Every structure is written in structure tokens, then in C-alpha cells.
PDB file of C-alpha atoms in Angstrom:
ATOM      1  CA  MET A   1       4.863  16.037 -17.378  1.00 87.00           C
ATOM      2  CA  ARG A   2       4.232  19.704 -17.302  1.00 92.00           C
ATOM      3  CA  TYR A   3       4.324  19.599 -13.425  1.00 90.00           C
ATOM      4  CA  PHE A   4       7.879  18.058 -13.679  1.00 93.00           C
ATOM      5  CA  GLY A   5       9.165  20.320 -16.367  1.00 93.00           C
ATOM      6  CA  LEU A   6       8.308  23.372 -14.604  1.00 93.00           C
ATOM      7  CA  ALA A   7       9.855  22.065 -11.158  1.00 93.00           C
ATOM      8  CA  ALA A   8      13.098  21.350 -13.372  1.00 94.00           C
ATOM      9  CA  LEU A   9      13.365  25.273 -14.647  1.00 94.00           C
ATOM     10  CA  SER A  10      12.490  26.215 -11.023  1.00 93.00           C
ATOM     11  CA  LEU A  11      15.914  24.511 -10.208  1.00 94.00           C
ATOM     12  CA  LEU A  12      17.249  27.643 -12.223  1.00 94.00           C
ATOM     13  CA  LEU A  13      16.318  29.968  -9.171  1.00 91.00           C
ATOM     14  CA  LEU A  14      17.989  28.121  -6.903  1.00 90.00           C
ATOM     15  CA  LEU A  15      21.098  28.103  -8.944  1.00 91.00           C
ATOM     16  CA  PHE A  16      21.442  31.502  -9.520  1.00 89.00           C
ATOM     17  CA  HIS A  17      20.172  32.881  -6.167  1.00 85.00           C
ATOM     18  CA  VAL A  18      21.642  30.188  -3.740  1.00 88.00           C
ATOM     19  CA  GLY A  19      24.156  28.126  -5.502  1.00 89.00           C
ATOM     20  CA  SER A  20      24.663  24.925  -7.466  1.00 91.00           C
ATOM     21  CA  GLU A  21      24.981  22.867  -4.304  1.00 92.00           C
ATOM     22  CA  ALA A  22      21.194  23.597  -3.050  1.00 91.00           C
ATOM     23  CA  ALA A  23      20.067  23.234  -6.976  1.00 92.00           C
ATOM     24  CA  LEU A  24      22.072  19.941  -7.153  1.00 94.00           C
ATOM     25  CA  SER A  25      20.493  18.732  -3.950  1.00 93.00           C
ATOM     26  CA  SER A  26      16.914  19.610  -5.023  1.00 93.00           C
ATOM     27  CA  GLY A  27      17.628  18.214  -8.220  1.00 94.00           C
ATOM     28  CA  LEU A  28      18.241  15.153  -6.911  1.00 95.00           C
ATOM     29  CA  LYS A  29      15.172  14.796  -4.737  1.00 93.00           C
ATOM     30  CA  LEU A  30      13.288  15.693  -8.061  1.00 95.00           C
ATOM     31  CA  VAL A  31      14.804  12.694  -9.863  1.00 95.00           C
ATOM     32  CA  ARG A  32      13.516  10.566  -7.135  1.00 92.00           C
ATOM     33  CA  ALA A  33      10.067  11.959  -7.303  1.00 92.00           C
ATOM     34  CA  MET A  34       9.886  11.389 -11.035  1.00 93.00           C
ATOM     35  CA  GLN A  35      11.144   7.869 -10.373  1.00 93.00           C
ATOM     36  CA  GLY A  36       7.849   7.480  -7.735  1.00 89.00           C
ATOM     37  CA  ALA A  37       5.646   9.021 -10.829  1.00 91.00           C
ATOM     38  CA  LEU A  38       7.176   6.219 -12.946  1.00 91.00           C
ATOM     39  CA  VAL A  39       5.557   3.589 -11.186  1.00 87.00           C
ATOM     40  CA  PHE A  40       1.930   4.696 -12.520  1.00 87.00           C
ATOM     41  CA  ALA A  41       3.432   4.458 -15.919  1.00 88.00           C
ATOM     42  CA  LEU A  42       4.776   0.812 -15.174  1.00 87.00           C
ATOM     43  CA  GLY A  43       1.521  -0.100 -13.932  1.00 86.00           C
ATOM     44  CA  ILE A  44      -0.336   0.898 -17.077  1.00 85.00           C
ATOM     45  CA  TRP A  45       2.418  -1.190 -18.962  1.00 86.00           C
ATOM     46  CA  TRP A  46       2.355  -4.381 -16.753  1.00 84.00           C
ATOM     47  CA  LEU A  47      -1.231  -4.695 -15.470  1.00 84.00           C
ATOM     48  CA  ARG A  48      -2.853  -5.819 -18.368  1.00 85.00           C
ATOM     49  CA  ASP A  49      -4.958  -8.660 -17.134  1.00 85.00           C
ATOM     50  CA  GLU A  50      -6.550  -9.805 -14.193  1.00 84.00           C
ATOM     51  CA  ARG A  51      -3.649 -12.597 -13.749  1.00 87.00           C
ATOM     52  CA  HIS A  52      -1.185  -9.907 -13.554  1.00 88.00           C
ATOM     53  CA  VAL A  53      -3.177  -7.599 -11.248  1.00 82.00           C
ATOM     54  CA  ARG A  54      -3.893 -10.578  -8.863  1.00 82.00           C
ATOM     55  CA  ALA A  55       0.230 -11.574  -8.978  1.00 87.00           C
ATOM     56  CA  THR A  56       0.766  -7.642  -7.924  1.00 83.00           C
ATOM     57  CA  LEU A  57      -1.904  -7.843  -5.080  1.00 81.00           C
ATOM     58  CA  ARG A  58      -0.063 -10.841  -3.776  1.00 84.00           C
ATOM     59  CA  ALA A  59       3.376  -9.021  -3.916  1.00 87.00           C
ATOM     60  CA  ALA A  60       2.133  -6.269  -1.804  1.00 83.00           C
ATOM     61  CA  LEU A  61       0.313  -9.219   0.732  1.00 82.00           C
ATOM     62  CA  ALA A  62       3.762 -10.610   0.885  1.00 87.00           C
ATOM     63  CA  ALA A  63       5.836  -7.584   1.435  1.00 88.00           C
ATOM     64  CA  VAL A  64       3.517  -6.816   4.481  1.00 87.00           C
ATOM     65  CA  LEU A  65       4.295  -9.989   6.288  1.00 88.00           C
ATOM     66  CA  VAL A  66       7.951  -9.316   5.459  1.00 90.00           C
ATOM     67  CA  LEU A  67       7.580  -5.935   7.012  1.00 90.00           C
ATOM     68  CA  ALA A  68       5.803  -7.078  10.054  1.00 89.00           C
ATOM     69  CA  THR A  69       8.380  -9.781  10.744  1.00 90.00           C
ATOM     70  CA  VAL A  70      11.369  -7.844  10.557  1.00 90.00           C
ATOM     71  CA  ASN A  71       9.826  -4.752  12.416  1.00 89.00           C
ATOM     72  CA  CYS A  72       8.219  -7.020  15.229  1.00 86.00           C
ATOM     73  CA  ILE A  73      11.693  -8.681  16.059  1.00 86.00           C
ATOM     74  CA  TRP A  74      13.115  -5.124  16.208  1.00 85.00           C
ATOM     75  CA  VAL A  75      10.682  -3.642  18.252  1.00 83.00           C
ATOM     76  CA  PHE A  76       9.562  -6.358  20.901  1.00 83.00           C
ATOM     77  CA  ALA A  77      13.091  -8.276  21.039  1.00 81.00           C
ATOM     78  CA  PHE A  78      15.889  -5.089  20.604  1.00 80.00           C
ATOM     79  CA  GLY A  79      13.493  -2.142  21.859  1.00 79.00           C
ATOM     80  CA  LEU A  80      13.331  -0.209  18.641  1.00 80.00           C
ATOM     81  CA  ALA A  81      11.257   2.887  19.429  1.00 80.00           C
ATOM     82  CA  ARG A  82       9.210   2.950  15.922  1.00 85.00           C
ATOM     83  CA  ALA A  83       8.687   0.460  13.149  1.00 85.00           C
ATOM     84  CA  GLY A  84       9.478   1.469   9.572  1.00 89.00           C
ATOM     85  CA  MET A  85       9.599   0.423   6.010  1.00 88.00           C
ATOM     86  CA  VAL A  86      13.541   0.710   5.440  1.00 89.00           C
ATOM     87  CA  TRP A  87      15.864  -1.524   7.255  1.00 89.00           C
ATOM     88  CA  TRP A  88      19.703  -1.540   7.491  1.00 87.00           C
ATOM     89  CA  PRO A  89      20.724  -5.058   8.522  1.00 83.00           C
ATOM     90  CA  GLY A  90      24.187  -3.755   9.555  1.00 79.00           C
ATOM     91  CA  GLU A  91      23.039  -1.187  12.039  1.00 74.00           C
ATOM     92  CA  VAL A  92      22.185  -2.154  15.386  1.00 68.00           C
ATOM     93  CA  GLN A  93      20.458   0.979  17.421  1.00 70.00           C
ATOM     94  CA  GLU A  94      19.069   2.719  14.612  1.00 77.00           C
ATOM     95  CA  ALA A  95      18.289  -0.276  12.191  1.00 83.00           C
ATOM     96  CA  ILE A  96      14.693   0.880  10.939  1.00 87.00           C
ATOM     97  CA  GLY A  97      13.640   4.121   9.379  1.00 86.00           C
ATOM     98  CA  SER A  98      11.021   5.726   7.539  1.00 88.00           C
ATOM     99  CA  PRO A  99       7.799   5.431   9.936  1.00 88.00           C
ATOM    100  CA  ASN A 100       5.623   7.675   8.093  1.00 86.00           C
ATOM    101  CA  GLU A 101       6.014   6.268   4.949  1.00 89.00           C
ATOM    102  CA  ALA A 102       5.578   2.793   6.615  1.00 91.00           C
ATOM    103  CA  ALA A 103       1.837   4.363   7.807  1.00 90.00           C
ATOM    104  CA  THR A 104       1.375   5.206   4.378  1.00 89.00           C
ATOM    105  CA  ALA A 105       2.229   1.749   2.707  1.00 90.00           C
ATOM    106  CA  LEU A 106      -0.150   0.027   5.369  1.00 91.00           C
ATOM    107  CA  LEU A 107      -2.859   2.339   4.652  1.00 91.00           C
ATOM    108  CA  ILE A 108      -2.660   1.405   0.978  1.00 88.00           C
ATOM    109  CA  LEU A 109      -2.611  -2.118   2.099  1.00 87.00           C
ATOM    110  CA  TRP A 110      -5.890  -1.905   4.348  1.00 88.00           C
ATOM    111  CA  ALA A 111      -7.434  -0.319   0.768  1.00 88.00           C
ATOM    112  CA  LEU A 112      -6.173  -3.219  -1.519  1.00 85.00           C
ATOM    113  CA  VAL A 113      -7.461  -5.778   0.902  1.00 84.00           C
ATOM    114  CA  GLN A 114     -11.041  -4.159   1.509  1.00 83.00           C
ATOM    115  CA  ALA A 115     -11.296  -4.131  -2.519  1.00 83.00           C
ATOM    116  CA  SER A 116     -10.265  -7.881  -2.886  1.00 82.00           C
ATOM    117  CA  ARG A 117     -12.566  -8.670   0.055  1.00 80.00           C
ATOM    118  CA  ALA A 118     -15.412  -6.960  -1.475  1.00 80.00           C
ATOM    119  CA  VAL A 119     -14.469  -8.961  -4.476  1.00 80.00           C
ATOM    120  CA  ARG A 120     -13.614 -12.466  -3.124  1.00 80.00           C
ATOM    121  CA  PRO A 121     -13.530 -12.843   0.561  1.00 78.00           C
ATOM    122  CA  ARG A 122     -10.791 -15.011   2.256  1.00 78.00           C
ATOM    123  CA  TRP A 123     -10.093 -15.437   5.846  1.00 77.00           C
ATOM    124  CA  TRP A 124      -6.724 -14.438   5.487  1.00 78.00           C
ATOM    125  CA  HIS A 125      -7.860 -10.727   4.684  1.00 80.00           C
ATOM    126  CA  MET A 126      -8.660 -10.354   8.437  1.00 79.00           C
ATOM    127  CA  LEU A 127      -5.297 -11.568   9.047  1.00 80.00           C
ATOM    128  CA  LEU A 128      -3.527  -8.855   6.797  1.00 82.00           C
ATOM    129  CA  MET A 129      -6.084  -6.392   8.538  1.00 82.00           C
ATOM    130  CA  GLY A 130      -5.056  -7.393  12.007  1.00 81.00           C
ATOM    131  CA  LEU A 131      -1.289  -7.235  10.909  1.00 83.00           C
ATOM    132  CA  ALA A 132      -1.961  -3.658   9.640  1.00 85.00           C
ATOM    133  CA  LEU A 133      -3.687  -2.351  12.664  1.00 82.00           C
ATOM    134  CA  LEU A 134      -0.759  -3.650  14.825  1.00 82.00           C
ATOM    135  CA  MET A 135       1.941  -2.235  12.687  1.00 86.00           C
ATOM    136  CA  LEU A 136       0.381   1.248  12.396  1.00 86.00           C
ATOM    137  CA  PRO A 137       0.996   2.358  16.177  1.00 84.00           C
ATOM    138  CA  LEU A 138       4.021   0.567  16.209  1.00 86.00           C
ATOM    139  CA  THR A 139       5.254   3.243  13.575  1.00 87.00           C
ATOM    140  CA  GLN A 140       4.083   5.809  15.976  1.00 82.00           C
ATOM    141  CA  SER A 141       2.994   8.074  12.895  1.00 84.00           C
ATOM    142  CA  ARG A 142       0.487  10.515  13.965  1.00 81.00           C
ATOM    143  CA  SER A 143      -0.107  11.749  10.500  1.00 81.00           C
ATOM    144  CA  GLY A 144      -0.571   7.724   9.481  1.00 85.00           C
ATOM    145  CA  MET A 145      -3.229   7.673  12.187  1.00 83.00           C
ATOM    146  CA  LEU A 146      -5.030  10.627  11.120  1.00 83.00           C
ATOM    147  CA  ALA A 147      -5.070   9.838   7.331  1.00 86.00           C
ATOM    148  CA  PHE A 148      -6.134   6.009   8.138  1.00 86.00           C
ATOM    149  CA  ALA A 149      -9.020   7.466  10.395  1.00 83.00           C
ATOM    150  CA  VAL A 150     -10.055   9.967   7.440  1.00 85.00           C
ATOM    151  CA  PHE A 151     -10.025   6.990   4.773  1.00 86.00           C
ATOM    152  CA  LEU A 152     -12.354   5.084   7.281  1.00 81.00           C
ATOM    153  CA  LEU A 153     -14.657   7.662   7.349  1.00 79.00           C
ATOM    154  CA  LEU A 154     -14.565   8.454   3.781  1.00 81.00           C
ATOM    155  CA  THR A 155     -15.479   4.794   3.045  1.00 78.00           C
ATOM    156  CA  LEU A 156     -17.606   3.987   5.951  1.00 72.00           C
ATOM    157  CA  ARG A 157     -21.078   3.053   4.460  1.00 67.00           C
ATOM    158  CA  ARG A 158     -24.555   3.127   5.897  1.00 57.00           C
ATOM    159  CA  GLY A 159     -25.314  -0.572   7.674  1.00 49.00           C
ATOM    160  CA  ARG A 160     -21.601  -1.593   7.652  1.00 63.00           C
ATOM    161  CA  TRP A 161     -21.739  -1.690  11.336  1.00 64.00           C
ATOM    162  CA  ARG A 162     -19.942  -5.146  11.314  1.00 66.00           C
ATOM    163  CA  TRP A 163     -17.124  -3.959   9.793  1.00 63.00           C
ATOM    164  CA  VAL A 164     -17.154  -1.013  12.669  1.00 64.00           C
ATOM    165  CA  LEU A 165     -17.400  -3.554  15.349  1.00 69.00           C
ATOM    166  CA  GLY A 166     -14.960  -6.117  13.652  1.00 66.00           C
ATOM    167  CA  SER A 167     -12.362  -3.168  13.457  1.00 65.00           C
ATOM    168  CA  LEU A 168     -12.846  -2.351  17.158  1.00 65.00           C
ATOM    169  CA  LEU A 169     -12.367  -6.097  17.773  1.00 69.00           C
ATOM    170  CA  LEU A 170      -8.932  -6.012  16.160  1.00 66.00           C
ATOM    171  CA  VAL A 171      -8.103  -2.773  17.839  1.00 65.00           C
ATOM    172  CA  GLY A 172      -8.908  -4.082  21.226  1.00 65.00           C
ATOM    173  CA  LEU A 173      -6.523  -7.326  20.326  1.00 65.00           C
ATOM    174  CA  VAL A 174      -3.723  -5.228  19.456  1.00 65.00           C
ATOM    175  CA  LEU A 175      -3.576  -2.281  21.880  1.00 66.00           C
ATOM    176  CA  PRO A 176      -2.140  -4.571  25.023  1.00 68.00           C
ATOM    177  CA  VAL A 177       0.959  -5.527  22.942  1.00 67.00           C
ATOM    178  CA  VAL A 178       1.664  -1.809  21.816  1.00 68.00           C
ATOM    179  CA  PRO A 179       4.921  -0.689  23.659  1.00 68.00           C
ATOM    180  CA  GLY A 180       4.756   1.964  26.336  1.00 67.00           C
ATOM    181  CA  SER A 181       6.564   4.468  24.108  1.00 68.00           C
ATOM    182  CA  PHE A 182       3.278   4.495  21.816  1.00 67.00           C
ATOM    183  CA  TRP A 183       0.980   5.853  24.613  1.00 65.00           C
ATOM    184  CA  THR A 184       3.661   8.458  25.713  1.00 70.00           C
ATOM    185  CA  ARG A 185       3.960   9.799  22.565  1.00 70.00           C
ATOM    186  CA  MET A 186       0.244   9.886  21.945  1.00 68.00           C
ATOM    187  CA  GLY A 187      -0.319  11.173  25.189  1.00 69.00           C
ATOM    188  CA  ASN A 188       2.466  14.018  24.912  1.00 68.00           C
ATOM    189  CA  SER A 189       0.874  15.045  21.675  1.00 69.00           C
ATOM    190  CA  LEU A 190      -2.651  15.362  22.538  1.00 69.00           C
ATOM    191  CA  THR A 191      -2.005  16.860  25.827  1.00 70.00           C
ATOM    192  CA  LEU A 192       1.031  19.111  24.479  1.00 70.00           C
ATOM    193  CA  GLU A 193       3.345  18.147  27.362  1.00 71.00           C
ATOM    194  CA  PRO A 194       5.828  21.443  28.052  1.00 78.00           C
ATOM    195  CA  GLY A 195       9.371  19.911  27.250  1.00 75.00           C
ATOM    196  CA  SER A 196       8.495  16.820  24.971  1.00 75.00           C
ATOM    197  CA  PHE A 197       9.712  16.319  21.766  1.00 73.00           C
ATOM    198  CA  ALA A 198       6.254  15.662  20.410  1.00 72.00           C
ATOM    199  CA  LEU A 199       5.229  19.130  21.412  1.00 77.00           C
ATOM    200  CA  PHE A 200       8.780  20.715  20.130  1.00 79.00           C
ATOM    201  CA  SER A 201       8.123  18.630  16.505  1.00 77.00           C
ATOM    202  CA  MET A 202       4.256  19.988  16.561  1.00 78.00           C
ATOM    203  CA  LEU A 203       5.292  23.638  17.016  1.00 81.00           C
ATOM    204  CA  LEU A 204       8.216  23.671  14.924  1.00 81.00           C
ATOM    205  CA  ARG A 205       5.752  22.800  11.934  1.00 82.00           C
ATOM    206  CA  PHE A 206       3.404  25.434  13.000  1.00 84.00           C
ATOM    207  CA  TYR A 207       6.445  28.107  13.020  1.00 85.00           C
ATOM    208  CA  GLY A 208       7.969  26.658   9.659  1.00 86.00           C
ATOM    209  CA  TYR A 209       4.295  27.289   8.138  1.00 87.00           C
ATOM    210  CA  GLY A 210       4.298  30.889   8.795  1.00 87.00           C
ATOM    211  CA  VAL A 211       8.014  31.269   7.901  1.00 88.00           C
ATOM    212  CA  ALA A 212       6.917  29.607   4.612  1.00 88.00           C
ATOM    213  CA  TRP A 213       4.067  32.102   3.868  1.00 89.00           C
ATOM    214  CA  GLN A 214       6.517  35.252   4.495  1.00 89.00           C
ATOM    215  CA  VAL A 215       8.993  33.439   1.651  1.00 89.00           C
ATOM    216  CA  PHE A 216       5.662  33.184  -0.423  1.00 89.00           C
ATOM    217  CA  LEU A 217       4.721  36.559   0.260  1.00 91.00           C
ATOM    218  CA  GLY A 218       8.621  37.679  -0.762  1.00 89.00           C
ATOM    219  CA  HIS A 219       8.555  35.511  -4.013  1.00 89.00           C
ATOM    220  CA  PRO A 220       4.664  35.306  -4.946  1.00 90.00           C
ATOM    221  CA  LEU A 221       5.116  34.789  -8.967  1.00 88.00           C
ATOM    222  CA  PHE A 222       8.180  32.401  -9.044  1.00 86.00           C
ATOM    223  CA  GLY A 223       8.880  31.076  -5.647  1.00 87.00           C
ATOM    224  CA  VAL A 224      12.479  30.141  -4.661  1.00 89.00           C
ATOM    225  CA  GLY A 225      12.867  26.894  -6.462  1.00 90.00           C
ATOM    226  CA  TYR A 226      11.852  23.119  -6.254  1.00 91.00           C
ATOM    227  CA  LEU A 227      12.293  22.331  -2.345  1.00 89.00           C
ATOM    228  CA  GLY A 228      14.071  25.674  -1.912  1.00 89.00           C
ATOM    229  CA  LEU A 229      12.535  26.741   1.318  1.00 88.00           C
ATOM    230  CA  ARG A 230      15.122  24.934   3.346  1.00 87.00           C
ATOM    231  CA  PHE A 231      17.575  26.921   1.708  1.00 89.00           C
ATOM    232  CA  VAL A 232      16.216  30.169   2.187  1.00 89.00           C
ATOM    233  CA  SER A 233      14.106  30.174   5.122  1.00 86.00           C
ATOM    234  CA  ALA A 234      16.748  31.311   7.562  1.00 85.00           C
ATOM    235  CA  GLY A 235      16.496  34.671   6.079  1.00 85.00           C
ATOM    236  CA  TYR A 236      12.998  35.071   6.983  1.00 85.00           C
ATOM    237  CA  SER A 237      12.786  33.543  10.420  1.00 82.00           C
ATOM    238  CA  ASP A 238      13.473  35.540  13.591  1.00 81.00           C
ATOM    239  CA  LEU A 239      15.621  32.840  14.835  1.00 80.00           C
ATOM    240  CA  GLY A 240      17.893  32.675  11.971  1.00 81.00           C
ATOM    241  CA  ILE A 241      17.129  28.734  11.573  1.00 81.00           C
ATOM    242  CA  ALA A 242      16.717  26.871   8.408  1.00 82.00           C
ATOM    243  CA  LEU A 243      12.897  25.207   8.343  1.00 80.00           C
ATOM    244  CA  VAL A 244      10.976  23.072   6.064  1.00 77.00           C
ATOM    245  CA  ALA A 245       7.009  23.269   6.071  1.00 74.00           C
ATOM    246  CA  GLU A 246       6.894  19.369   6.222  1.00 64.00           C
ATOM    247  CA  ASN A 247       3.318  17.957   7.061  1.00 57.00           C
ATOM    248  CA  TYR A 248       2.907  14.263   5.663  1.00 47.00           C
ATOM    249  CA  PHE A 249      -0.482  14.260   6.692  1.00 45.00           C
ATOM    250  CA  LEU A 250      -1.700  17.458   4.494  1.00 46.00           C
TER     251      LEU A 250
END
């Protein structure tokens, strides 16, 4: 509550220094963040016993089946570039969005399945883990793959080599069906291919970090308001463009 209260007060900075449109835009995003945080309160309210916990787990597992079905149809049948977790049924070319959020959801699913399997192993656990490994590269989310690798390293215990071998086997089964655009994107990212969008987006992030640091030095005490960097960054950038310091992995 203190965090969101301070964030709401910081909107006054945007109102006075930038304008009402900027304050309203950041205020709407703040409301979305508060709605996300309220999921925790709903969880405390609803998940009061084992029955409700299992029902929630079943809902999450059913959701990934829908996620995989819709995305696989669009990726393999209609040539969609990246899988995601937002679907606009009325669209044709750009029908799926939010690939980074989808990668995060898949990581949460993996953790849920891993916890459930530790308590009561079931055959369909491996099926869902295989689906998660299939969908993750389809999102082509570099941040999601880094987060996934970090999670695996942190949860790997001594003597769990069968888990490692099983995961490698699943990866080996998944890789042949991954579209060629995945290898192009990952290759451009790893080799820093000049002129590629992967390199451009990476360098733009690093440039945005430098601009954000300059904004911080200019406003070290109160900042520039909640999500206010995008409205003031042009004045601190040699290029004179609006930037954000976005990094989903961090």
C-alpha cells in the first residue's frame, strides 16, 4: 500500500512538469499494476484449503492447453512469427500478442507442475512440461529463456541428473519442430548481426539505460513520476527521441 501510495503521489510530478495527458497515461498503467497486485489478495481469500488449491492448479493447467492449441494453429498453419498469450480473434496478420508475458506464464506453469509432481507424480505432468518447452521457443522471448535457465539452475539439486536428462530429451524432441524464424532471431542476438532487428532492440535497451541514468542524476530525490521516463527522456538523449529502460529479464 505504501508503494502504490507513493507511486500515485508521484503522478503529481508528471502533472506539473509534463502535463495532464502524461499523468493520465501513467495513472492508467498504475491502476493495471494495482489490479495485478490484488490477485495476491484474492488468492489469500479464495485458496483456503487443499480443494481450492487443486482447483486453481487444474485451471492453470487447462489454460496452458488452450494457450498451446491456439498458438500452434497460428504459428504452424498461418505462419505467425511469435507465440503469445493475448489473442485477437478478429485479426488475421497480427492475431497474437504479448510473447514475453507468455514466456513468464510458462515459467510459472513449469514451477506449478514441478511442485505438484514432487507431491504426487502423474503421467500428464511430463506432457505439460513438454508443452511448456515447446511453447517457450515459439514465443522467441530471449528474456523468458534467460529467466527459465536461471530458474532451472536455482532449483537443480545434487543427484537430480534424471531431471537433467529428461529435460534434455524433451528439448531434443521439441527442437525439430521449432520454426526457422526462432533460429534466425537467436542467431542474430548471439552473433550481434549488423542491421538485424535483434541487434537494434538490444542496443536500444542499452542506450535507454544510459539515458535513464542521466534522468536519475537530474532528479535524484523525487524522480520524474511513475513511468515518467518516456515523457522526459527526449530532453536527455542526444538523439532527441523518447525512450524506455525496459528489460523484462531484470
